[in-house]
Short mmCIF file of C-alpha atoms and ligand atoms in Angstrom, two decimals:
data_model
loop_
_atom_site.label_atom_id
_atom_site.label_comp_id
_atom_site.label_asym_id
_atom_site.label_seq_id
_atom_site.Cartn_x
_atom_site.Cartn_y
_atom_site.Cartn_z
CA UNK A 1 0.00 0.00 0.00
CA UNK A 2 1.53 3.15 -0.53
CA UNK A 3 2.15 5.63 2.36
CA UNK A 4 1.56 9.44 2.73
CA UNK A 5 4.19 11.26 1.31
CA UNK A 6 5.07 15.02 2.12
CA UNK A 7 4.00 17.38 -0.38
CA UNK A 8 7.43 19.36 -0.61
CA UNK A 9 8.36 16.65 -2.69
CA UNK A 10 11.14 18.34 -4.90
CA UNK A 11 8.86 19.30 -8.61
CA UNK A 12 10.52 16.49 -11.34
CA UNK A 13 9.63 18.93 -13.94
CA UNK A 14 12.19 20.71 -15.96
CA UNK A 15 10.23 21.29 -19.44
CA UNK A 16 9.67 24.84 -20.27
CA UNK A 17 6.82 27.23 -18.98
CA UNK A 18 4.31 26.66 -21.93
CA UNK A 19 4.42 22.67 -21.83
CA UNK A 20 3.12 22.21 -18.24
CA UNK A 21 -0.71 21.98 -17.77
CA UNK A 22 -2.25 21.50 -14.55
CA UNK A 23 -5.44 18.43 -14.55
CA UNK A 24 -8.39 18.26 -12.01
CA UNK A 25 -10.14 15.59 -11.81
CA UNK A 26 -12.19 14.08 -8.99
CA UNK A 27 -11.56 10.74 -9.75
CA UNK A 28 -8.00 9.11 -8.44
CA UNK A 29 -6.79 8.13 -11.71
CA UNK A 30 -4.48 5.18 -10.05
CA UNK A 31 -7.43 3.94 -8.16
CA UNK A 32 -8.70 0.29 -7.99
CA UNK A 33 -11.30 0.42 -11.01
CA UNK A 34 -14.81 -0.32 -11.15
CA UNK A 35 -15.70 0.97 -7.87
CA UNK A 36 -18.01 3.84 -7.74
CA UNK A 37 -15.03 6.56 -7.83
CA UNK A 38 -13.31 5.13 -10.46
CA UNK A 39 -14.19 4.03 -13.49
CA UNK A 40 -14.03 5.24 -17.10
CA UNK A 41 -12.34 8.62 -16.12
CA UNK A 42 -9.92 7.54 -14.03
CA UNK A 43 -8.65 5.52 -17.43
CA UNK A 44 -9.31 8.18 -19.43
CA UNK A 45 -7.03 10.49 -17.56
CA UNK A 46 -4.20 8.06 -16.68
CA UNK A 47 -4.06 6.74 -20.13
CA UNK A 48 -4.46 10.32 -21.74
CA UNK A 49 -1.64 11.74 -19.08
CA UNK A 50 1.16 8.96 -19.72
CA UNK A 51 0.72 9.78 -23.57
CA UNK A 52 0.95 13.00 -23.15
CA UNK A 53 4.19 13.28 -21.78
CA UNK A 54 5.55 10.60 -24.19
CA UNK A 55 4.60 13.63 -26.26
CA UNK A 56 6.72 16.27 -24.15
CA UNK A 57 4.02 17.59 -22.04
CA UNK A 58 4.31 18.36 -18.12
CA UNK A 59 1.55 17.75 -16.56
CA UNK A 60 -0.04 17.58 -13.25
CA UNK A 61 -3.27 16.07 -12.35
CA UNK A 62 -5.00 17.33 -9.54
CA UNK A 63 -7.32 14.94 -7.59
CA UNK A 64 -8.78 15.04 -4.46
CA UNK A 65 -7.08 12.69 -1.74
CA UNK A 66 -9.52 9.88 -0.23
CA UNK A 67 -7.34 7.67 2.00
CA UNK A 68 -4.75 8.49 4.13
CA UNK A 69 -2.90 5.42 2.72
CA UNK A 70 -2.31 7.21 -0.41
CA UNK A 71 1.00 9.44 -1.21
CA UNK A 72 0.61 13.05 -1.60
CA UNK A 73 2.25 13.26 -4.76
CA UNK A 74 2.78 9.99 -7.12
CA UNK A 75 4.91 10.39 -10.38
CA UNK A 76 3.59 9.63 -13.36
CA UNK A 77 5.43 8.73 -16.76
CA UNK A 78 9.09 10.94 -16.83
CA UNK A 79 7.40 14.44 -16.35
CA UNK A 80 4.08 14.10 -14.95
CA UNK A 81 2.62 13.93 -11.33
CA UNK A 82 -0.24 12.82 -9.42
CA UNK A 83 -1.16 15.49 -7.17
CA UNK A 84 -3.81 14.61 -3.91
CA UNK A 85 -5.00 17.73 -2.13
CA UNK A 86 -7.04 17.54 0.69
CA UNK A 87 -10.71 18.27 0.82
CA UNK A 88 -13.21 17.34 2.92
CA UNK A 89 -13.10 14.32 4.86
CA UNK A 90 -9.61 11.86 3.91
CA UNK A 91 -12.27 9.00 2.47
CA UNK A 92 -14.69 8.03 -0.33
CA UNK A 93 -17.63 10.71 -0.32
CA UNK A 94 -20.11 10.63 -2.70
CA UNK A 95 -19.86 12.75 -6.01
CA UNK A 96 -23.05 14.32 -5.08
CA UNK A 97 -21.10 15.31 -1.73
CA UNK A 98 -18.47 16.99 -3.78
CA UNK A 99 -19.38 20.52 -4.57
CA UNK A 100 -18.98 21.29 -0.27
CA UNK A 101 -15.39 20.72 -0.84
CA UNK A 102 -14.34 22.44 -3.83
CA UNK A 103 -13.39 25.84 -2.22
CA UNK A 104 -11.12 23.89 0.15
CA UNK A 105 -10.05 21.86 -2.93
CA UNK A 106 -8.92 25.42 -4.65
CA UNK A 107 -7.14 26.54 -1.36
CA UNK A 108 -4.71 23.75 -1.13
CA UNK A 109 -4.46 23.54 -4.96
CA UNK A 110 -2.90 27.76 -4.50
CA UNK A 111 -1.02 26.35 -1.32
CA UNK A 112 0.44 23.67 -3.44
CA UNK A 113 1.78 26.43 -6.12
CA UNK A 114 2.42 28.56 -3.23
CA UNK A 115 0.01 31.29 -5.11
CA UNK A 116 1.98 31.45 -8.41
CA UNK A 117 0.77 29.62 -11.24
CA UNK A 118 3.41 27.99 -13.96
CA UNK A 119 1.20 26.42 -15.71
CA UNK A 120 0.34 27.77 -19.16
CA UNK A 121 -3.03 25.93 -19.25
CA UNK A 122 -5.61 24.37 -17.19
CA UNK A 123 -7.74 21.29 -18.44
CA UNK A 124 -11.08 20.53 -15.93
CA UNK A 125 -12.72 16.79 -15.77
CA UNK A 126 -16.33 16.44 -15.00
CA UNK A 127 -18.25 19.63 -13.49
CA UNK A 128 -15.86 19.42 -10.45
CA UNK A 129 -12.79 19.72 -12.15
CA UNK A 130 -14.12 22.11 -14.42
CA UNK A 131 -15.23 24.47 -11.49
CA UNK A 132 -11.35 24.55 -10.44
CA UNK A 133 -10.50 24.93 -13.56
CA UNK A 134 -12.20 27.69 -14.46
CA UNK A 135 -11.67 29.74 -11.07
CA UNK A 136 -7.33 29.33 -11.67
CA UNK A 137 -8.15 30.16 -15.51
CA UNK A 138 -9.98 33.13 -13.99
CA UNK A 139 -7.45 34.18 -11.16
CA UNK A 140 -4.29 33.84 -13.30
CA UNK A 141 -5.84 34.79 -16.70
CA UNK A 142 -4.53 31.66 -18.99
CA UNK A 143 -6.95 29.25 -21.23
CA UNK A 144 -8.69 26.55 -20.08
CA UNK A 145 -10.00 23.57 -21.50
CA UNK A 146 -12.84 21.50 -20.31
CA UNK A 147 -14.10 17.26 -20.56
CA UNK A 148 -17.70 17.06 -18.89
CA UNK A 149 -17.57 13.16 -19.67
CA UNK A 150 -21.22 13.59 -18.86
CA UNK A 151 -23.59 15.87 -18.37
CA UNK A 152 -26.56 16.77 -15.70
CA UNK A 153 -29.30 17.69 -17.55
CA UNK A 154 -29.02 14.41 -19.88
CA UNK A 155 -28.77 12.32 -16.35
CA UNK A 156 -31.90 14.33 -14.86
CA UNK A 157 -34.00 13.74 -18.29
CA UNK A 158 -33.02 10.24 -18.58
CA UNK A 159 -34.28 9.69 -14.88
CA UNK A 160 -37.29 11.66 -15.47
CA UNK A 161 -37.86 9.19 -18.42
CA UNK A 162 -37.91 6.42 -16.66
CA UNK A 163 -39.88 7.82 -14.16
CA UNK A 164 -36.80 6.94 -11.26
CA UNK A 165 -37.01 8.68 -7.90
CA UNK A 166 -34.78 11.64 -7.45
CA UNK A 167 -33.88 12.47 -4.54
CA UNK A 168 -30.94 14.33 -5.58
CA UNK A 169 -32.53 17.05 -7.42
CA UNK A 170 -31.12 20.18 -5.32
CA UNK A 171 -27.69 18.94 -5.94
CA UNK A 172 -28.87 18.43 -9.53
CA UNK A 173 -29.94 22.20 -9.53
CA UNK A 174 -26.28 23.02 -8.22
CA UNK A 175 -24.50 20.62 -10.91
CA UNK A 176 -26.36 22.07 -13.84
CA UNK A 177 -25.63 25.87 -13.18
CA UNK A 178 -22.48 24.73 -12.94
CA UNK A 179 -22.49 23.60 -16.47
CA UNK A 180 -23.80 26.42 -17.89
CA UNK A 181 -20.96 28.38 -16.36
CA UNK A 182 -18.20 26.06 -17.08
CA UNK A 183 -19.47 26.03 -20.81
CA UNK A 184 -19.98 29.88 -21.17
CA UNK A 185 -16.36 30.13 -19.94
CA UNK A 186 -14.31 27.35 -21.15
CA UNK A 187 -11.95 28.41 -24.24
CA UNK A 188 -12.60 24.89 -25.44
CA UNK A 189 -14.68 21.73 -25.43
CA UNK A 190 -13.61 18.07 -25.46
CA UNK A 191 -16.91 16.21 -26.58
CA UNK A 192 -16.35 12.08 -26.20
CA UNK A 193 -19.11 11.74 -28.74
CA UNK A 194 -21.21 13.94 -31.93
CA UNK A 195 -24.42 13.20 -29.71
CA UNK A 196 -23.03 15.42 -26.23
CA UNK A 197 -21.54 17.90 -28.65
CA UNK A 198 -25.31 18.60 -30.21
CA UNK A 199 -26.41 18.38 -26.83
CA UNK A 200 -24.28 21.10 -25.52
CA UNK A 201 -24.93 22.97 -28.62
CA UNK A 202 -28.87 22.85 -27.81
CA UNK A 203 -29.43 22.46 -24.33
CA UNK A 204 -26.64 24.71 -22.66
CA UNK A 205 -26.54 26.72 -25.69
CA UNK A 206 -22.76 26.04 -25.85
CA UNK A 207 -21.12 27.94 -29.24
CA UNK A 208 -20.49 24.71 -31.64
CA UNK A 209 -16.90 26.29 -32.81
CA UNK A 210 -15.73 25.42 -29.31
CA UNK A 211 -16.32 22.27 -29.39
CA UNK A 212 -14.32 19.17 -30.56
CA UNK A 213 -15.69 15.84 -30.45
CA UNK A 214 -13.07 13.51 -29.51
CA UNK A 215 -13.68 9.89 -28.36
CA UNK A 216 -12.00 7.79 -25.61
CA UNK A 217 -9.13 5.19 -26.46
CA UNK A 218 -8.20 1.81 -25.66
CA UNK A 219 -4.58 0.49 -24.53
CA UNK A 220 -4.44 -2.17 -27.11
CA UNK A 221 -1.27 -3.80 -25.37
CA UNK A 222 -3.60 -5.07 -22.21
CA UNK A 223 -6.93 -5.43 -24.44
CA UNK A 224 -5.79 -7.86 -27.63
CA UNK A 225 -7.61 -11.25 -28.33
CA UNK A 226 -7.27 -14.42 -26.46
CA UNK A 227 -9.09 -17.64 -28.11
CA UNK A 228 -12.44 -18.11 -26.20
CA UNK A 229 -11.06 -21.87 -24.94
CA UNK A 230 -7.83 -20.54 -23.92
CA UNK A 231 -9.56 -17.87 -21.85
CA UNK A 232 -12.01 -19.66 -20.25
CA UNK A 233 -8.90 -22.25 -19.44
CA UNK A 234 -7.36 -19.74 -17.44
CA UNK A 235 -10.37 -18.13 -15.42
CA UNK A 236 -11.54 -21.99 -15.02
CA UNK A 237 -14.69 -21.19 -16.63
CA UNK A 238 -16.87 -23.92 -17.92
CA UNK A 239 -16.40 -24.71 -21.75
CA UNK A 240 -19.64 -24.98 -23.18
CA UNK A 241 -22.29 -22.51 -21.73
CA UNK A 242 -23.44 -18.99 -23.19
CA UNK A 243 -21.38 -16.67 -20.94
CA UNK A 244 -22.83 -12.55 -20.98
CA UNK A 245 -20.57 -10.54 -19.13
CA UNK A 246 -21.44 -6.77 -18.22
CA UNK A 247 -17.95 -4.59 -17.35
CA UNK A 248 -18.68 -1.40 -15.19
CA UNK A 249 -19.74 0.43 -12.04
CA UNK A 250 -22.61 0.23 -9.88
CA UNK A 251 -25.14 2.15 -10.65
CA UNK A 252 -28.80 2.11 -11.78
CA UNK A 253 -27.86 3.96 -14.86
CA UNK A 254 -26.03 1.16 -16.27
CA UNK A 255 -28.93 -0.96 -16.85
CA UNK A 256 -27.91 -4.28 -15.09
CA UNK A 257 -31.62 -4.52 -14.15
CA UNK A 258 -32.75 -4.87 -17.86
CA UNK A 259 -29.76 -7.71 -18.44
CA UNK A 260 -30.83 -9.67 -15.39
CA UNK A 261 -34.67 -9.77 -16.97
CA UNK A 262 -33.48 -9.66 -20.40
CA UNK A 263 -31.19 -13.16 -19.06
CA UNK A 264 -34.27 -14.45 -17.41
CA UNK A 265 -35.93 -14.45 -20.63
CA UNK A 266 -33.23 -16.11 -22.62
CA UNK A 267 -33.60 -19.48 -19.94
CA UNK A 268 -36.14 -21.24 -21.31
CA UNK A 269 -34.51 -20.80 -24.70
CA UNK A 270 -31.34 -21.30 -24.30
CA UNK A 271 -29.65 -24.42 -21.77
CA UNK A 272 -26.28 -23.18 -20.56
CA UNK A 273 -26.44 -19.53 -19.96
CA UNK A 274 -23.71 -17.76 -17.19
CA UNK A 275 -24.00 -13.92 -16.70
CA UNK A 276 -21.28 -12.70 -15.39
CA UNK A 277 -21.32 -8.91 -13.97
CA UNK A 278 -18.04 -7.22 -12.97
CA UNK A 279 -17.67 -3.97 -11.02
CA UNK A 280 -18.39 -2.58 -7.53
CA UNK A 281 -16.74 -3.05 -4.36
CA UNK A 282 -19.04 -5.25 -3.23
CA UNK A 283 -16.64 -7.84 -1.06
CA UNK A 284 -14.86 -7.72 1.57
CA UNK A 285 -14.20 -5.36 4.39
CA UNK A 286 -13.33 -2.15 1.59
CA UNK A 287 -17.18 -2.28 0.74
CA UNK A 288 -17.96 1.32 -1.29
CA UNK A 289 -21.45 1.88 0.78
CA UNK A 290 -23.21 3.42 -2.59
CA UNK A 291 -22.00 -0.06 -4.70
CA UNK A 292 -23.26 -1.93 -2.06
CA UNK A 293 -26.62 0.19 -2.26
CA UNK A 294 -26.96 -0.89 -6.27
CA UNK A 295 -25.81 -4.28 -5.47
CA UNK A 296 -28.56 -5.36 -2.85
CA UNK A 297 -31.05 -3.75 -5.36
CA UNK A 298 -30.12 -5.68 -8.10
CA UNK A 299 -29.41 -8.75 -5.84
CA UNK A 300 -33.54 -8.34 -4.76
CA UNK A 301 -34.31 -8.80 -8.70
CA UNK A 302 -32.15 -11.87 -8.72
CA UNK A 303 -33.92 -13.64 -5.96
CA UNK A 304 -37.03 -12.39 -6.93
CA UNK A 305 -36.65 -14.05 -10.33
CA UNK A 306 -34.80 -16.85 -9.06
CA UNK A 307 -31.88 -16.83 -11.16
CA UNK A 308 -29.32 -17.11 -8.12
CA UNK A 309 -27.68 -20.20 -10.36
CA UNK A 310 -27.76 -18.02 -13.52
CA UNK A 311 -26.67 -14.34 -12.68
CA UNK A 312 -22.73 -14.31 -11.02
CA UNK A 313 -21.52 -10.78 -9.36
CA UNK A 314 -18.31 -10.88 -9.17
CA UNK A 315 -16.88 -7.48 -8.07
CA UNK A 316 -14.14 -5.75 -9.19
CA UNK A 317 -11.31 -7.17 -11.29
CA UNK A 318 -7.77 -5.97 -12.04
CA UNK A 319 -8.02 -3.83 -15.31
CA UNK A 320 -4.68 -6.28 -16.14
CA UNK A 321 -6.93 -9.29 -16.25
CA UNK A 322 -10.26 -7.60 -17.73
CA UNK A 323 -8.95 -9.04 -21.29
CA UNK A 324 -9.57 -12.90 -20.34
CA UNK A 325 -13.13 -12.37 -19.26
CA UNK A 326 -13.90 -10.23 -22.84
CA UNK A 327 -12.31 -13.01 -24.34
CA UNK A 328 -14.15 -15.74 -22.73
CA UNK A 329 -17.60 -14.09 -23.35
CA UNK A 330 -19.96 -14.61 -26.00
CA UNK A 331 -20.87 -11.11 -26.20
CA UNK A 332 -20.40 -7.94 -23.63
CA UNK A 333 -23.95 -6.35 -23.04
CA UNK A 334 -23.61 -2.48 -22.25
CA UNK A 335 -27.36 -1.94 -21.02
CA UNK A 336 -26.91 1.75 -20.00
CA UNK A 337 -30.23 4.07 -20.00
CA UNK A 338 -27.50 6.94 -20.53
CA UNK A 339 -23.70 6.46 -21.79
CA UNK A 340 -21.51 9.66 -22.45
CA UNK A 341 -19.31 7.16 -24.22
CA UNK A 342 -18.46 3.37 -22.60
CA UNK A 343 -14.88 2.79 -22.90
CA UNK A 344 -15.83 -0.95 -22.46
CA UNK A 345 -16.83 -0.96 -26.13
CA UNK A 346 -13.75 -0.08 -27.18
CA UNK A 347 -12.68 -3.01 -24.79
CA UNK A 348 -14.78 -5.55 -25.70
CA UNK A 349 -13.87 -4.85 -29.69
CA UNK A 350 -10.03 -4.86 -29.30
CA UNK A 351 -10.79 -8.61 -27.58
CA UNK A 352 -12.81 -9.76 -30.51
CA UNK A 353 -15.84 -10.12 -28.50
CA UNK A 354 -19.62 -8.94 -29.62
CA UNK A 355 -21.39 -6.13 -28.29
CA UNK A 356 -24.68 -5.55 -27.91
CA UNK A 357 -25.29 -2.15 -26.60
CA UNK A 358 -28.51 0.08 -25.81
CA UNK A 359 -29.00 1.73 -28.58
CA UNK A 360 -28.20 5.77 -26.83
CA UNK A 361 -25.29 8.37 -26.18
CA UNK A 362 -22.18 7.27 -27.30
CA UNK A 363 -22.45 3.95 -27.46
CA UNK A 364 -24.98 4.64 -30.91
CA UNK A 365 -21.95 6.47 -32.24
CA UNK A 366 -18.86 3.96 -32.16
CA UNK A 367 -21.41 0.74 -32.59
CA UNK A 368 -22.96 0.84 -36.29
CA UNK A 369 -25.83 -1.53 -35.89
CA UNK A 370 -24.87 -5.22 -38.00
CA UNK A 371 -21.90 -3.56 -38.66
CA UNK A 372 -19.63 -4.01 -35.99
CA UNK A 373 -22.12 -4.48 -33.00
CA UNK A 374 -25.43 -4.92 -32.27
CA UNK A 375 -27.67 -2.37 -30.81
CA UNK A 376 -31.41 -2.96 -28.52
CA UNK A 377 -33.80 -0.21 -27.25
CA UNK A 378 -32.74 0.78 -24.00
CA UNK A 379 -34.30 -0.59 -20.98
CA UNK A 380 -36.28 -3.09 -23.41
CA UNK A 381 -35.51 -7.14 -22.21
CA UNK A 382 -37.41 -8.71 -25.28
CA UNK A 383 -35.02 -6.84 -27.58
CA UNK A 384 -31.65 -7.59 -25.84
CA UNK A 385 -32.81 -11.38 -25.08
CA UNK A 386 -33.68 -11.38 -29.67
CA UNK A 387 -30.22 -9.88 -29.67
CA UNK A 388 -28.52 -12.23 -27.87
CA UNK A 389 -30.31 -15.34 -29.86
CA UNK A 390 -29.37 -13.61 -32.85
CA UNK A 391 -25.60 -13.67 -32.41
CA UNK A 392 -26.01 -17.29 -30.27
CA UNK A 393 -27.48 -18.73 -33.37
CA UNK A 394 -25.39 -17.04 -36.03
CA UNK A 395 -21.80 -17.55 -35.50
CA UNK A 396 -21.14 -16.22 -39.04
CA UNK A 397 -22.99 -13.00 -37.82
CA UNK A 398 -20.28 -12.70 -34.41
CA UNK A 399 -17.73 -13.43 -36.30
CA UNK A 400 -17.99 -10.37 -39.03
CA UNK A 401 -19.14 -7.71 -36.34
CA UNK A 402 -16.12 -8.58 -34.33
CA UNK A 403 -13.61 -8.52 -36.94
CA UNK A 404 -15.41 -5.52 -38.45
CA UNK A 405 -15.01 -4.24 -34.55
CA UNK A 406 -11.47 -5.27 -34.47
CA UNK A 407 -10.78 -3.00 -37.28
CA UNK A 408 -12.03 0.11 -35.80
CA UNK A 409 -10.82 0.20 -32.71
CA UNK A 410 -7.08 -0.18 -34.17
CA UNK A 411 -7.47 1.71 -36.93
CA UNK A 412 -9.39 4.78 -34.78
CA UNK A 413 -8.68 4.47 -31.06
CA UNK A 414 -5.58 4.16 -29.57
CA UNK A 415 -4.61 6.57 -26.65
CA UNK A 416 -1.85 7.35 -29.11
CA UNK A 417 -3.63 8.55 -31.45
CA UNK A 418 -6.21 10.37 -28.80
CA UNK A 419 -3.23 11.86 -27.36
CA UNK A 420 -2.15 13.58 -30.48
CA UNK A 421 -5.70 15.05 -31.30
CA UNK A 422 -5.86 16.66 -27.57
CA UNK A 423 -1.88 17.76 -28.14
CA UNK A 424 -2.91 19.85 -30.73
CA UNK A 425 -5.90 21.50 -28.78
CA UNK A 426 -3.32 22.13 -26.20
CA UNK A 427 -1.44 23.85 -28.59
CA UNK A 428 -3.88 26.20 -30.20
CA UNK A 429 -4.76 27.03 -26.91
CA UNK A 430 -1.42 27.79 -25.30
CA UNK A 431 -1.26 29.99 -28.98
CA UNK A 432 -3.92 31.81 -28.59
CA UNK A 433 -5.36 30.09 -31.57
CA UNK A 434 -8.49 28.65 -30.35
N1 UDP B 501 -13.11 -1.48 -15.03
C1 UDP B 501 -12.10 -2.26 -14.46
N2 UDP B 501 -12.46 -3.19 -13.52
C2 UDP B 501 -13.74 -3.38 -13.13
C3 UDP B 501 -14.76 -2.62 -13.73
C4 UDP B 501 -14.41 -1.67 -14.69
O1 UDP B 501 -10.92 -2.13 -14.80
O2 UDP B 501 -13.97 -4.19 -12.26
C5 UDP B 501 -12.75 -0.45 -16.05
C6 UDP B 501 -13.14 -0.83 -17.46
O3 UDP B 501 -12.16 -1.66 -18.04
C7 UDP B 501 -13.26 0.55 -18.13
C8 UDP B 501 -13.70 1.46 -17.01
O4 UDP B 501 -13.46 0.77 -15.79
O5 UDP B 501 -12.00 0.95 -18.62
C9 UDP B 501 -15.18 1.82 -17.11
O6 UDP B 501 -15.30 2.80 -18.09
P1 UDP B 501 -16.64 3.11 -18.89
O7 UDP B 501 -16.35 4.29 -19.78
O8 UDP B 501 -17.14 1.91 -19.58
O9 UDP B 501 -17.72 3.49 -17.79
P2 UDP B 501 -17.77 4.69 -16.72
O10 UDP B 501 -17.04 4.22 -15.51
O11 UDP B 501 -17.09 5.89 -17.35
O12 UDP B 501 -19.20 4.92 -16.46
#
């Protein structure tokens, strides 16, 4: 475990002035992943930070520190660092819990620079990060860039949709005037997908010239293909049976509840059929108490359907091993009612394994329908269980989507290439061409 580290650590930094950019971001982007505080952003900012400073950048991310077994300052590729700033209690606390802290967040963020920036650009994750973003843009007068990765007022619609209970509407309230602002202000936009950027364009009335869409990557060294027998060989899964697997967090969002119907469905129809669902920290005594919320909610649908035998939780797994589950599946099933993007796509496709994904966000703009995935009406079992026959009965059919898959995600979305698109935004900025 690593220990808490002093933050007078000596700067490793010695790249000039304009090629240092300062990161906030909420989530701990060398967390455990697929708990509730880290998941798709926490890759997306590790991954995009190492490749940036293959490409000469400097920067630091700023997150906010939640155990006090944690180092204050963690290096990060030759250049880079990991900064953890206090704020608010030294634990997990909700991201609806967040906005309390952010003042505090800013105050040892100044401390840390002892009040004098050197950073020629700030770059602000989610609305959190993009608050302290925007306040040192403000305060020290250089660009900043913003990533929402997802957005309140699609959230609050989609739950209005489907009619869930809100209870966190005030905070809600909070995180969507935040939006606006951080929009209004931000020099640029980082859209994952065409569908936010429209979004932004319409509903926060967002200018469209300062906004890019640019998607999430995949690090193709941990996520290549493994034969299906090989795989199951190592995770001593059984040979023969229709294995579903769902990747992600917690959270009712994600749709596990249509899968577990939608697999409930498929077992008079088909004999053999293992769903496996990975995420949450669900075990043991490091139990995340909102993971554990979703869990014993989706557990209730289980035992109220009775497929105990069928439907396997199995917590989180090591991103390093994620590749031999893909690989041992007959298809990943991303059931999300809302999806800024789903990095588990990109995943699932650089193991050769078939998607079937609800058909919204950004999943409907890497998956082309029969082309390289398949895509069901969200929150609609019938469809996904017809989806899942369709592929179970058509090998042919599995077989082209995933190569077709393959081909995509190698050609289009490595953080490499990722890296390089954002490099140049960072550029323009820094230029004063954006
Ligand atoms: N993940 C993981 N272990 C787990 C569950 C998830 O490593 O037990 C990773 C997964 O590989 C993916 C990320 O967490 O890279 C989830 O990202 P995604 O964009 O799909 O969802 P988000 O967390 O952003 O909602």
């Amino acid at each position: 475990m690593e220990k808490t580290s002093s933050e007078s650590e000596p700067a490793p930094d010695k790249s000039p002035l304009r090629k240092r950019v300062a990161m906030f971001c909420h989530d701990d982007p060398l967390a455990q992943l697929g708990a509730q505080e880290s998941g798709g952003q926490a890759v997306y900012v590790n991954s995009l930070l190492r490749e940036l400073d293959k490409n000469g950048w400097s920067i630091d991310a700023f997150a906010r520190l939640d155990s006090r077994h944690k180092k204050s300052v963690s290096l990060i590729g030759r250049n880079s660092r990991l900064i953890r700033l206090q704020g608010g209690p030294i634990k997990y606390i909700s991201r609806k819990l967040l906005f309390d802290f952010l003042p505090e967040l800013y105050e040892n963020f100044l401390k840390f620079i002892n009040r004098q920036n050197s950073y020629s650009l700030f770059h602000g994750h989610y609305w959190d990060g993009g608050w302290l973003a925007a306040k040192a843009s403000k305060q020290f007068s250089v660009p900043f860039l913003q990533n929402f990765h997802s957005l309140g007022k699609i959230r609050l619609q989609v739950k209005e949709q489907y009619s869930y209970k809100n209870n966190g509407k005030d905070i809600f309230d909070k995180r969507l005037s935040l939006e606006e602002e951080i929009s209004k202000h931000a020099d640029a936009i980082i859209s994952l997908s065409s569908s936010e950027k429209l979004f932004l364009q319409q509903q926060y009335k967002t200018f469209e010239e300062k906004i890019e869409v640019i998607p999430g990557g995949v690090n193709l060294k941990i996520f290549s293909p493994v034969s299906r027998q090989e795989a199951r060989k190592k995770l001593a899964l059984p040979e023969k049976e229709l294995i579903i697997l769902f990747v992600g967090r917690l959270e009712w969002r994600k749709g596990i509840g249509t899968l577990i119907h939608a697999a409930n469905l498929l077992k008079s129809e088909v004999a053999h059929l293992k769903v496996l669902i990975i995420g949450g920290k669900i075990y043991g005594r490091q139990k995340n108490t909102d993971d554990f919320k979703e869990y014993q909610r989706l557990l209730k649908i289980v035992g109220d359907l009775g497929m105990e035998n069928t439907i396997n939780f199995l917590g989180c797994v090591d991103n390093n091993r994620l590749h031999l589950f893909y690989c041992s599946a007959n298809a990943l099933v991303v059931p999300s009612y809302y999806e800024p993007f789903g990095l588990v796509t990109l995943e699932s496709m650089a193991c050769k394994t078939t998607i079937i994904a609800s058909n919204v966000g950004g999943l409907a703009k890497i998956i082309q329908d029969n082309v390289n995935g398949l895509l069901f009406q969200p929150r609609n079992p019938v469809d996904l269980k017809e989806k899942v026959l369709k592929i179970h009965k058509s090998p042919e059919l599995a077989k082209t989507l995933t190569e077709n898959g393959y081909k995509n995600v190698v050609e289009n979305y490595s953080w490499k290439k990722i890296a390089e698109q954002i490099s140049n935004i960072y550029s323009q900025l820094i230029g004063g061409k954006v």
